[in-house]
Coordinates of C-alpha atoms in Angstrom, one line a residue:
X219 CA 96.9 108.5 97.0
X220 CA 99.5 107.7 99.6
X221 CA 101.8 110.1 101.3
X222 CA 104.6 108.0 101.1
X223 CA 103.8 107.4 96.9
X224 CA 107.2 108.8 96.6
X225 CA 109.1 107.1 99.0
X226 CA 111.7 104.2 98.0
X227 CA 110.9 101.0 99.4
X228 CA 112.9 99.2 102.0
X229 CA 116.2 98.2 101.0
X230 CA 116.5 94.1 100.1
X231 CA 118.5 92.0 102.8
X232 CA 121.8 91.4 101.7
X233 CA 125.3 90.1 103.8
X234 CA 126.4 92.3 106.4
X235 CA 128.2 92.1 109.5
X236 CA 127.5 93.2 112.8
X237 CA 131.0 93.2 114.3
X238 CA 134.0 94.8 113.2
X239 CA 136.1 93.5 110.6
X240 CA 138.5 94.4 107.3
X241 CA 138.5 93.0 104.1
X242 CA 141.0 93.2 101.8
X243 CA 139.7 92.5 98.0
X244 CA 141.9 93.0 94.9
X245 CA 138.5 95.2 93.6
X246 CA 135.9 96.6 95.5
X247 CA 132.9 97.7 93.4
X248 CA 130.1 100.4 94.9
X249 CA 126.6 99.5 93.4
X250 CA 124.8 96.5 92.5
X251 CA 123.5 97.7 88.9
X252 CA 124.6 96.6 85.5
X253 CA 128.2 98.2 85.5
X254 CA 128.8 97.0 89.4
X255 CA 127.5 93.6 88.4
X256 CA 129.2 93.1 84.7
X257 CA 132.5 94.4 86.8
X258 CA 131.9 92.0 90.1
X259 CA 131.8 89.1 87.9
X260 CA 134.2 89.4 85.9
X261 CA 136.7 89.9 88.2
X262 CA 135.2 86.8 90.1
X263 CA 135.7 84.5 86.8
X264 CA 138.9 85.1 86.8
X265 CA 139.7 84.3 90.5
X266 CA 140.5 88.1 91.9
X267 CA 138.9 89.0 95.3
X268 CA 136.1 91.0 94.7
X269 CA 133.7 92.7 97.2
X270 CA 130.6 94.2 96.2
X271 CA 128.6 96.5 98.3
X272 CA 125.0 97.7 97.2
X273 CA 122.5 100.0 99.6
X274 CA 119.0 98.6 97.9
X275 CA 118.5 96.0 95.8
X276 CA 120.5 94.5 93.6
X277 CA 119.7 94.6 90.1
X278 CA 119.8 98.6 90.2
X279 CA 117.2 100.5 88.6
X280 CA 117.2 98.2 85.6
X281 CA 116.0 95.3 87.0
X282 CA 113.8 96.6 89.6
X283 CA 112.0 100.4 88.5
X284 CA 113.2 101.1 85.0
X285 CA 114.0 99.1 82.0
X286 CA 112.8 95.3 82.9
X287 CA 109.1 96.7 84.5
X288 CA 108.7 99.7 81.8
X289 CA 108.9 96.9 78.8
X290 CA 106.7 94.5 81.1
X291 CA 104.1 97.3 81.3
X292 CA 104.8 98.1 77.4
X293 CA 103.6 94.7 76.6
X294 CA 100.6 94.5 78.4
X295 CA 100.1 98.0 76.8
X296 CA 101.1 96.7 72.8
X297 CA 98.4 93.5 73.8
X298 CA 95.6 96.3 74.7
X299 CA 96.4 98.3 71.3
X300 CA 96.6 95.2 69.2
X301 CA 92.8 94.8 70.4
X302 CA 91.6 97.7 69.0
X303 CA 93.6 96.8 65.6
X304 CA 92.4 93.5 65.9
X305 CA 89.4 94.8 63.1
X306 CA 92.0 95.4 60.4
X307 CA 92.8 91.6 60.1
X308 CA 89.3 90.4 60.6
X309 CA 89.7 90.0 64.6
X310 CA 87.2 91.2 66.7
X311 CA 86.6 91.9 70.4
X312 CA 84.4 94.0 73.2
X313 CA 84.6 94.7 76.5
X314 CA 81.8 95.6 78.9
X315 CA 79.8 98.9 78.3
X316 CA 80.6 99.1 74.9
X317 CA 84.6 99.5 75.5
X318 CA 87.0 97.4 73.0
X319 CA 88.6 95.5 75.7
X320 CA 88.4 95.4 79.6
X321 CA 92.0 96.2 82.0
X322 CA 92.3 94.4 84.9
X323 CA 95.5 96.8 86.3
X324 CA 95.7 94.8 89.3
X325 CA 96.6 92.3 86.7
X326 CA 99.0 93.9 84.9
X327 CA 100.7 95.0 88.1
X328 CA 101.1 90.8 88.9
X329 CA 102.4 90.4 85.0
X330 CA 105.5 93.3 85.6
X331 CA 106.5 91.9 88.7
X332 CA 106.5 88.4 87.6
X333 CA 108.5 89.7 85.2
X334 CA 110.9 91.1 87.4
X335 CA 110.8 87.9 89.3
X336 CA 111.8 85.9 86.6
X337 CA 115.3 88.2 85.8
X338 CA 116.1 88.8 89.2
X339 CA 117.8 85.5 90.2
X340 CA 120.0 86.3 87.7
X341 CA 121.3 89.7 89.7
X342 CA 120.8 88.4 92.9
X343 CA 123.1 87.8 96.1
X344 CA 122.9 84.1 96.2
X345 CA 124.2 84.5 92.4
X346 CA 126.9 86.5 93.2
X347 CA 128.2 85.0 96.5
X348 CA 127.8 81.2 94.1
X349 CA 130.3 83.2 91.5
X350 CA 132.8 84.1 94.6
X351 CA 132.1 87.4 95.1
X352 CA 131.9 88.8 98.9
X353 CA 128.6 90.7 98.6
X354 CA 127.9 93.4 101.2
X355 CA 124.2 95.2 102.5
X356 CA 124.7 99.1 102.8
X357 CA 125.6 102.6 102.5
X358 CA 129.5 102.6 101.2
X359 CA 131.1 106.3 101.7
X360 CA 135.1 106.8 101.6
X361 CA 137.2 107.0 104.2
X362 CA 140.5 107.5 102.1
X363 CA 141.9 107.1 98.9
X364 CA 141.5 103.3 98.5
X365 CA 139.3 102.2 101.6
X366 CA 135.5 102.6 102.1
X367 CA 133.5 102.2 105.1
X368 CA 129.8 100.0 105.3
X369 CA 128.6 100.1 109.0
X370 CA 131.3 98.1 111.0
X371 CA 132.9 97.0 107.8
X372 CA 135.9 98.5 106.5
X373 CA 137.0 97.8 102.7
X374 CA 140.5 98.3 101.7
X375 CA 140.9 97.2 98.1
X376 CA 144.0 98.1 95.1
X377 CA 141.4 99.3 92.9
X378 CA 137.8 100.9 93.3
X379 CA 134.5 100.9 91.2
X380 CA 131.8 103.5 91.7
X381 CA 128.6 102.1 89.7
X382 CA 125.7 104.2 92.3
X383 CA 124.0 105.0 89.1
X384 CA 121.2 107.7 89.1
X385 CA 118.1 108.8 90.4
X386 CA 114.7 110.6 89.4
X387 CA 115.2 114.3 89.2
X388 CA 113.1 116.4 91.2
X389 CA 112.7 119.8 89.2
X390 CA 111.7 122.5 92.0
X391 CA 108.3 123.0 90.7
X392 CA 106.4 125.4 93.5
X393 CA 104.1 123.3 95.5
X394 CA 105.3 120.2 94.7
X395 CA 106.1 119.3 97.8
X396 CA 102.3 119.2 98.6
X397 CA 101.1 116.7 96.2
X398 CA 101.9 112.8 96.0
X399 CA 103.7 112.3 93.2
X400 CA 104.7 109.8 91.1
X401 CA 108.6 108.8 89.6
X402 CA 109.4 105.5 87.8
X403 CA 110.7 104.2 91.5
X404 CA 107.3 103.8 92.4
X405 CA 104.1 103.7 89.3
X406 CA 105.2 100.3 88.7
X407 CA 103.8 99.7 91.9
X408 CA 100.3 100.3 91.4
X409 CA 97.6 98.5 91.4
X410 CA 94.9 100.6 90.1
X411 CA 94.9 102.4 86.6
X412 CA 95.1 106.2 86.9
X413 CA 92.0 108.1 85.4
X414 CA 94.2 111.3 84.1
X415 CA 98.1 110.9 84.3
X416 CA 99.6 114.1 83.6
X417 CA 103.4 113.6 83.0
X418 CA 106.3 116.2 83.5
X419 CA 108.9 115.3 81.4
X420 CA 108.4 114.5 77.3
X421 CA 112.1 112.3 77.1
X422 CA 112.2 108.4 76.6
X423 CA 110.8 107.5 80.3
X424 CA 107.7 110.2 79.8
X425 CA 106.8 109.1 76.6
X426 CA 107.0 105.2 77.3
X427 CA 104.8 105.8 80.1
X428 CA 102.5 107.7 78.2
X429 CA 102.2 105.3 75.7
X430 CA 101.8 102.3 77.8
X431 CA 99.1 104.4 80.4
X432 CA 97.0 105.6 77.6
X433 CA 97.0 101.9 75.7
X434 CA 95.9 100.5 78.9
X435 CA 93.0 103.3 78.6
X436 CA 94.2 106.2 80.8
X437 CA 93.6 109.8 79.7
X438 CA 97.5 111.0 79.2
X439 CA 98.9 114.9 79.2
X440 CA 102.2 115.1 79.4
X441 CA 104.0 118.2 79.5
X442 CA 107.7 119.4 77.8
X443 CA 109.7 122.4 78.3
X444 CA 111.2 121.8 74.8
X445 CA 110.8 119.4 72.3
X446 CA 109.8 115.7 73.0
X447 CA 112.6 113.8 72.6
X448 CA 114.9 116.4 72.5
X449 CA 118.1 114.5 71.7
X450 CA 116.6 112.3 69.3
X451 CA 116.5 112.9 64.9
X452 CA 114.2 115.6 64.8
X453 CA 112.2 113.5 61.9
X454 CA 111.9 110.6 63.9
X455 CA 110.8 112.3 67.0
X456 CA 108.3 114.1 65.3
X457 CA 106.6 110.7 63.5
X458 CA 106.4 109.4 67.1
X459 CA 104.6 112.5 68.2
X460 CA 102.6 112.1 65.6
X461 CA 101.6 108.4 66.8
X462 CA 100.7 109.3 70.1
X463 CA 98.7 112.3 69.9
X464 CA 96.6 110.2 67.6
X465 CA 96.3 107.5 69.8
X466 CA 94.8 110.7 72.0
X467 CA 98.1 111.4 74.4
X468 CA 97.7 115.2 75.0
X469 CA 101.3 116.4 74.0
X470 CA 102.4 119.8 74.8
X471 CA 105.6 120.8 73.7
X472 CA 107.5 124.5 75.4
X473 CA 105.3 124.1 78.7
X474 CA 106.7 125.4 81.4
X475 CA 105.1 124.1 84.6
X476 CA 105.1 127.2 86.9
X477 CA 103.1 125.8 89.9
X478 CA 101.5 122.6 91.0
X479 CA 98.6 122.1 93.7
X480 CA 96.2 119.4 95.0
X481 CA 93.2 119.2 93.6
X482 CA 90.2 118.3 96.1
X483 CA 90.4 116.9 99.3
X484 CA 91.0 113.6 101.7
X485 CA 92.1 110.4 99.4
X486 CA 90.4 111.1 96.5
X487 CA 92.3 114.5 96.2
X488 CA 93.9 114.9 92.4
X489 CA 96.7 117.4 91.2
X490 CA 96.0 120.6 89.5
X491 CA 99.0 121.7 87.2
X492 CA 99.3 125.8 86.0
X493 CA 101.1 125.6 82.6
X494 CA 102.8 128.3 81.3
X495 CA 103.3 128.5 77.4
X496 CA 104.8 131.0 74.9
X497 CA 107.0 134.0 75.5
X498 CA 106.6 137.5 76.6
X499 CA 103.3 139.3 76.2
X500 CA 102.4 136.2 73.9
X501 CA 102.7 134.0 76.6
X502 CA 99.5 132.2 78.5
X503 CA 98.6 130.1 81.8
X504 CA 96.5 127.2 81.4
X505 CA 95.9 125.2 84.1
X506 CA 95.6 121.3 83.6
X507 CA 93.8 118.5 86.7
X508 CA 94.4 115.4 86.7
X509 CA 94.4 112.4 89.2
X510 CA 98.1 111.5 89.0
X511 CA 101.2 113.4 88.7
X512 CA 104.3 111.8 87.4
X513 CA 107.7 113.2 87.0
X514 CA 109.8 112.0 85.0
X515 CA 112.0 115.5 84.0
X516 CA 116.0 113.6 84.2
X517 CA 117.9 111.8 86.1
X518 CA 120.4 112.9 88.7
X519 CA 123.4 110.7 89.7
X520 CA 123.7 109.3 93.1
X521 CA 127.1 110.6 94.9
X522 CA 125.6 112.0 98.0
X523 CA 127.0 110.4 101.2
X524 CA 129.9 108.7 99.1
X525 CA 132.4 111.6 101.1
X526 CA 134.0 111.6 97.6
X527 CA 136.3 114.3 98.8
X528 CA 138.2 111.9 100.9
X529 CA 139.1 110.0 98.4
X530 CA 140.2 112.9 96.0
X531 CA 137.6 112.3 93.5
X532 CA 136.2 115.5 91.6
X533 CA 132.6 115.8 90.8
X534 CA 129.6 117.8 90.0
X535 CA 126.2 117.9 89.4
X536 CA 126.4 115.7 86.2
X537 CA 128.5 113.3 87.6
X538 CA 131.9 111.9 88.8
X539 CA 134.6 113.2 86.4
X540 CA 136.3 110.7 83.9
X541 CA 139.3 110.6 81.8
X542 CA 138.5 108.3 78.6
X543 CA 139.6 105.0 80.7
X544 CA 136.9 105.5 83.2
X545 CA 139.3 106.6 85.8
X546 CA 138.6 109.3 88.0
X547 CA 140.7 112.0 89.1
X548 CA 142.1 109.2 91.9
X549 CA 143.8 106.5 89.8
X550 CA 142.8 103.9 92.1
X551 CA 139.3 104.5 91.8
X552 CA 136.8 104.0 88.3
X553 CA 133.4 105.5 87.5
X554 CA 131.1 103.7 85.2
X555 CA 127.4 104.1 84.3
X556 CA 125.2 106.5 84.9
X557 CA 127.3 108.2 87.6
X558 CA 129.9 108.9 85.1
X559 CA 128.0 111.4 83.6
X560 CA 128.2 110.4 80.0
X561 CA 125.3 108.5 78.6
X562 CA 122.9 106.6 81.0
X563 CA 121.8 103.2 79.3
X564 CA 122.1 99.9 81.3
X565 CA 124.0 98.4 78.5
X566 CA 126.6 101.7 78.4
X567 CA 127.0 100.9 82.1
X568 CA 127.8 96.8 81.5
X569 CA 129.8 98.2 78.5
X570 CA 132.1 100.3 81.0
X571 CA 132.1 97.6 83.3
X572 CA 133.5 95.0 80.7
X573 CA 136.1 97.8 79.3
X574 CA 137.6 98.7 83.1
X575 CA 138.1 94.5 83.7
X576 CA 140.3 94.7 81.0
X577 CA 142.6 97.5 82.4
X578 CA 142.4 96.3 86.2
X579 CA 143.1 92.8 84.9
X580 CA 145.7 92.7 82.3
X581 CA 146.3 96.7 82.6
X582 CA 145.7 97.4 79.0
X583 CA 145.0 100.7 77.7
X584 CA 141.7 101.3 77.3
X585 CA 139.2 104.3 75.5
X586 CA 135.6 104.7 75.8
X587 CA 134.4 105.0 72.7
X588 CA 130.8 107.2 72.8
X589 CA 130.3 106.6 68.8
X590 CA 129.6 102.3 69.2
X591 CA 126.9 102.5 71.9
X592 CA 123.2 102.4 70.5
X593 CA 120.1 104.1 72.3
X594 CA 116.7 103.4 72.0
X595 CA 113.1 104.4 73.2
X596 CA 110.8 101.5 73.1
X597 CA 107.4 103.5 72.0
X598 CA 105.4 102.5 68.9
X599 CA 107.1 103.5 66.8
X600 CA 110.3 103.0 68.8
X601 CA 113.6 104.9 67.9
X602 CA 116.6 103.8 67.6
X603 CA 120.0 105.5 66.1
X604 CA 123.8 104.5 66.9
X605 CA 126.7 106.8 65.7
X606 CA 126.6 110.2 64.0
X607 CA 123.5 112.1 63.8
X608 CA 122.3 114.1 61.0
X609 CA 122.4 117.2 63.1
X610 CA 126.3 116.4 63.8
X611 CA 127.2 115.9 60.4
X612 CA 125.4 119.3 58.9
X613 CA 127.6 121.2 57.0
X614 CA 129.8 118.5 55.7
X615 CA 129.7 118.4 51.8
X616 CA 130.9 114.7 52.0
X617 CA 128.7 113.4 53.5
X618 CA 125.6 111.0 51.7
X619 CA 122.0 110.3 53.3
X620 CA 120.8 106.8 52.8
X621 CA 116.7 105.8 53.6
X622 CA 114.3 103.5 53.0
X623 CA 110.6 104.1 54.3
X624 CA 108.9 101.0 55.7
X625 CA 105.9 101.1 53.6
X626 CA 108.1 99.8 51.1
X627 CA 108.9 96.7 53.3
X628 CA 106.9 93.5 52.8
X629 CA 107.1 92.1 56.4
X630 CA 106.0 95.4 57.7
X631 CA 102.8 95.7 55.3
X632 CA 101.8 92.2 56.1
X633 CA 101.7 93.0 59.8
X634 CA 100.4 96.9 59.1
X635 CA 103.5 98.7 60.9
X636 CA 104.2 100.7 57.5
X637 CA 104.7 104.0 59.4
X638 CA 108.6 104.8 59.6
X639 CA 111.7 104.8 57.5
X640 CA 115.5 104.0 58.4
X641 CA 118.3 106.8 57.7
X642 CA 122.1 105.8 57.0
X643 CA 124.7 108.6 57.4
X644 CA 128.1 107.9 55.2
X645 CA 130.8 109.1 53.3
X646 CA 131.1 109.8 49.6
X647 CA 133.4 106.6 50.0
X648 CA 130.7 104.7 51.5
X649 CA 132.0 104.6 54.9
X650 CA 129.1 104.2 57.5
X651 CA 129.1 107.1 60.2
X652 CA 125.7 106.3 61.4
X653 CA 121.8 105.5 61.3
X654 CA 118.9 106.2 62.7
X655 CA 115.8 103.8 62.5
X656 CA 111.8 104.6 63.8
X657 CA 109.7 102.1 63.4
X658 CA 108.8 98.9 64.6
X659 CA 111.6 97.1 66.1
X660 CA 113.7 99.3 65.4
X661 CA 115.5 98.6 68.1
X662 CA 116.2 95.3 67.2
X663 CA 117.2 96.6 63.5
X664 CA 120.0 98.7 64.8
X665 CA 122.1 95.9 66.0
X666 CA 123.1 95.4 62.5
X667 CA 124.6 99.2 62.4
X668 CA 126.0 99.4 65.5
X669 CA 128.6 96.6 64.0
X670 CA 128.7 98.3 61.2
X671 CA 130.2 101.6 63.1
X672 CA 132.1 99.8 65.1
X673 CA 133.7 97.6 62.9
X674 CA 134.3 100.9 60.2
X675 CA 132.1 98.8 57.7
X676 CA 131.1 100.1 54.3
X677 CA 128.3 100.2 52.4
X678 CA 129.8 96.9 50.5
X679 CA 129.6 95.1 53.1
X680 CA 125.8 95.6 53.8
X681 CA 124.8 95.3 50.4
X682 CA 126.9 92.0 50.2
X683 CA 124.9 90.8 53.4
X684 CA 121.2 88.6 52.5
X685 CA 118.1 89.0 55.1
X686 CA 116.0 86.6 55.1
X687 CA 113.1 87.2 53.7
X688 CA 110.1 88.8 54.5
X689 CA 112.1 90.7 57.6
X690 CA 111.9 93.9 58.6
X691 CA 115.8 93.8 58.7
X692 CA 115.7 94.4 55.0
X693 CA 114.3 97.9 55.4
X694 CA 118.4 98.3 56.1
X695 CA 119.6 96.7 53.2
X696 CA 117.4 98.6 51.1
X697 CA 118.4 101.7 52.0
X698 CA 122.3 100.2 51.6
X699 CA 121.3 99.5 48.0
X700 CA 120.1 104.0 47.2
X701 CA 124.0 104.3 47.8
X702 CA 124.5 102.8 44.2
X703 CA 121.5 104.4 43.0
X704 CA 122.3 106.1 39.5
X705 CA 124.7 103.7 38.9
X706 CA 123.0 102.3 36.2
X707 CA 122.9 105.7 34.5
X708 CA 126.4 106.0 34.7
X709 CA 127.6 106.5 30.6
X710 CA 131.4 104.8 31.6
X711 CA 130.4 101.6 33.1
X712 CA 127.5 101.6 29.9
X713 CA 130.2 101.3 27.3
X714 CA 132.0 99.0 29.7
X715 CA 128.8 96.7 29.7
X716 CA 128.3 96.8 26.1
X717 CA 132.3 96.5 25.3
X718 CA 131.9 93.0 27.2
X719 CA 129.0 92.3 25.2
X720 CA 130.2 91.9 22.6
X721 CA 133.0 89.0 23.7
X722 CA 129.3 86.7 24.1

């Protein structure tokens, strides 16, 4: 492996200026990602002055070493699996020396980036500057309260966006410093399938890349101080642990990693991982080797070298503090995103972005509200919930449980994804609080009930709605319908049916 596997790569060209000059925007937004962009052009529709100033690549981590290549690698991944299913519906294939199927990694690293390729004139500086906004290559630090500094450029705008987003955190593992290892900024770069990936970290990023790596017929560890998936329903997390420790991912949950080492020497040299598991005299070391390390234990938001204390802007390690308008402790200046501190989605980012237009714009008051915004983790099964969790509303004797299992959906048993169930959290009233959905595309399926939470829709109103049919949509509906279950037992409504009977 390379010594510089964990390096960024160079930043992209974009417009600077080599002499010195001041520009005076209405809005000035820091970082090209999906909040700075969603922002920049916005304001640029409506004709303000907007400059936008981004260090690497525009696109942010989204477009470029998270979301667009980790679903890119997915698929190539799903289209390996669906091979060795192929038997169930009469399909067969081989690969060479008795495999199911032959990967050609080289080209799946050509399929993500073409990927990539494809988006990326959508974020890019040719875009931007074509929209009206002045786009600016380079580090952006404050120099007061509403002026920032790239190179010989000086920004002085009325308002100001930070959107710098976040970064792979580097847990301080001994040794790791002397081993090449991996983060999501650089395995999408590879060219050449690793022959044991063992993964730090057992959140959405670990286990997507476990999922995908293994598919693509890599032998997967991955390691977890706590639970996998630790902020997810405990039910659903558990069903997808199930899935991938049977498609042979080595899960270890409560693993602390207490050193890390190379393993051999020269090129070839792997990484050797000491494991520590249990507690107190019941605890033990194992010790784990593998070819490839990749960490992927959190993020950390990016506010180093922004000299945020020039501006009077409070932070701390989880991020640039935030009232519930996205301003910071400086009026004139907003945090979205990642570097907010809150949750760290692409679309919560464009979702803050959109919200602050509407108060820089036409000054309304504006509220972030946490409970709309849907998350998702693309594994098979993927999960996917939006509003109140079951763990949040424990304890409330109002409260009703709604579910339907996917086995008992049509769509889903003609195309063998029967494993999962969808869960709907509501009043005695019928309100919806919230859902939770694992299973296949159940990421797609929670579009419904994140309208339904925001718009304080009923049960009624789901129940009144008509899927088409087979979908796996109506896996929803279904589960909508258990709120009236018993109904039919009811003795009042009974003698009300058989009163009107008897009028023909």
């Amino acid at each position: 492996m390379s010594d510089q596997m964990h390096a960024l790569t160079p930043p992209m060209t974009t417009i600077s200026s080599a002499t010195t000059q001041t520009l005076t925007p209405d809005v000035a937004v820091i970082g090209g990602g999906s909040g700075g962009l969603t922002t920049a052009a916005v304001m640029a529709s409506f004709g303000v002055p907007v400059v936008l100033i981004e260090k690497h690549k525009m696109g942010g981590d989204c477009l470029n070493v998270g979301c667009v290549p980790s679903k890119a690698i997915l698929a190539a991944a799903k289209h390996a699996h669906a091979i060795t299913e192929g038997e169930k519906f009469g399909v067969f294939a081989k690969g060479t020396k008795g495999k199911p199927f032959d990967v050609d990694f080289g080209r799946v690293h050509d399929h993500i980036h073409e990927v990539i390729g494809q988006i990326e004139p959508n974020d890019s500086v040719e875009r931007f500057e074509g929209l009206g906004v002045t786009v600016l290559g380079g580090e952006a630090r404050f120099t007061g309260p509403n002026e920032v500094q790239v190179g010989n450029t000086t920004v002085r705008a009325r308002r100001i966006v930070v959107a710098t987003g976040s970064r792979p955190a580097v847990p301080p593992i001994p040794g790791l410093e002397t081993v090449d290892y991996l983060t999501n900024e650089v395995v999408f770069d590879r060219t050449e399938l690793p022959d044991h990936l063992i993964i730090i970290g057992g959140g959405p990023i670990g286990l997507e890349l476990a999922q995908a790596h293994r598919r693509l017929g890599a032998k997967v560890t991955v390691l977890e101080g706590f639970r996998i998936l630790g902020r997810e329903d405990r039910e659903a997390a558990e069903l997808v642990k199930q899935h991938l420790t049977a498609e042979g991912v080595d899960l270890h949950e409560f693993a602390k990693v207490v050193e890390v080492a190379k393993d051999g020497d020269g090129e070839k040299a792997g990484v050797r991982v000491i494991v520590e598991k249990g507690e107190g005299d019941a605890a033990e070391r194992i010790e784990i080797s593998g070819s490839h390390l990749l960490v992927a234990a959190g993020r950390a938001v990016n506010v180093e070298g922004l000299d945020l204390e020039k501006a009077g802007i409070d932070y701390d390690r989880r991020g640039i503090k935030v009232d519930a308008g996205m301003r910071t402790s400086n009026t004139k200046v907003y945090a979205i995103g990642d570097v907010a501190g809150g949750l760290q989605f692409t679309h919560v980012a464009g979702y803050h972005g959109a919200l602050i237009s509407r108060n820089i714009l036409f000054r309304l008051p504006i509220k972030q509200n946490a409970t709309i915004l849907p998350k998702t983790t693309y594994t098979d099964p993927e999960v996917a919930s939006v509003g109140a969790t079951e763990a949040e509303l424990e304890g409330r004797d109002d409260i009703r449980i709604l579910r339907w299992p996917f086995h008992e959906n049509d769509r889903a048993i003609a195309e063998r994804t029967t494993s999962g169930f969808i869960k709907v959290f509501t009043t005695k009233r019928g309100k919806i609080l919230g859902a939770v959905v694992v299973g296949p595309k159940a990421g797609e399926i929670i579009a419904l009930w994140g309208l339904a939470v925001s718009k304080g829709m009923k049960v009624s109103d789901i129940t009144g709605w008509v899927a088409a049919y087979p979908t796996l949509s109506e896996v929803g509906r279904r589960a909508a319908v258990e709120y009236y279950k018993g109904a039919t037992d009811n003795p009042t409504l009974r003698k009300v049916i058989t009163f009107l009977q008897r009028f023909g």
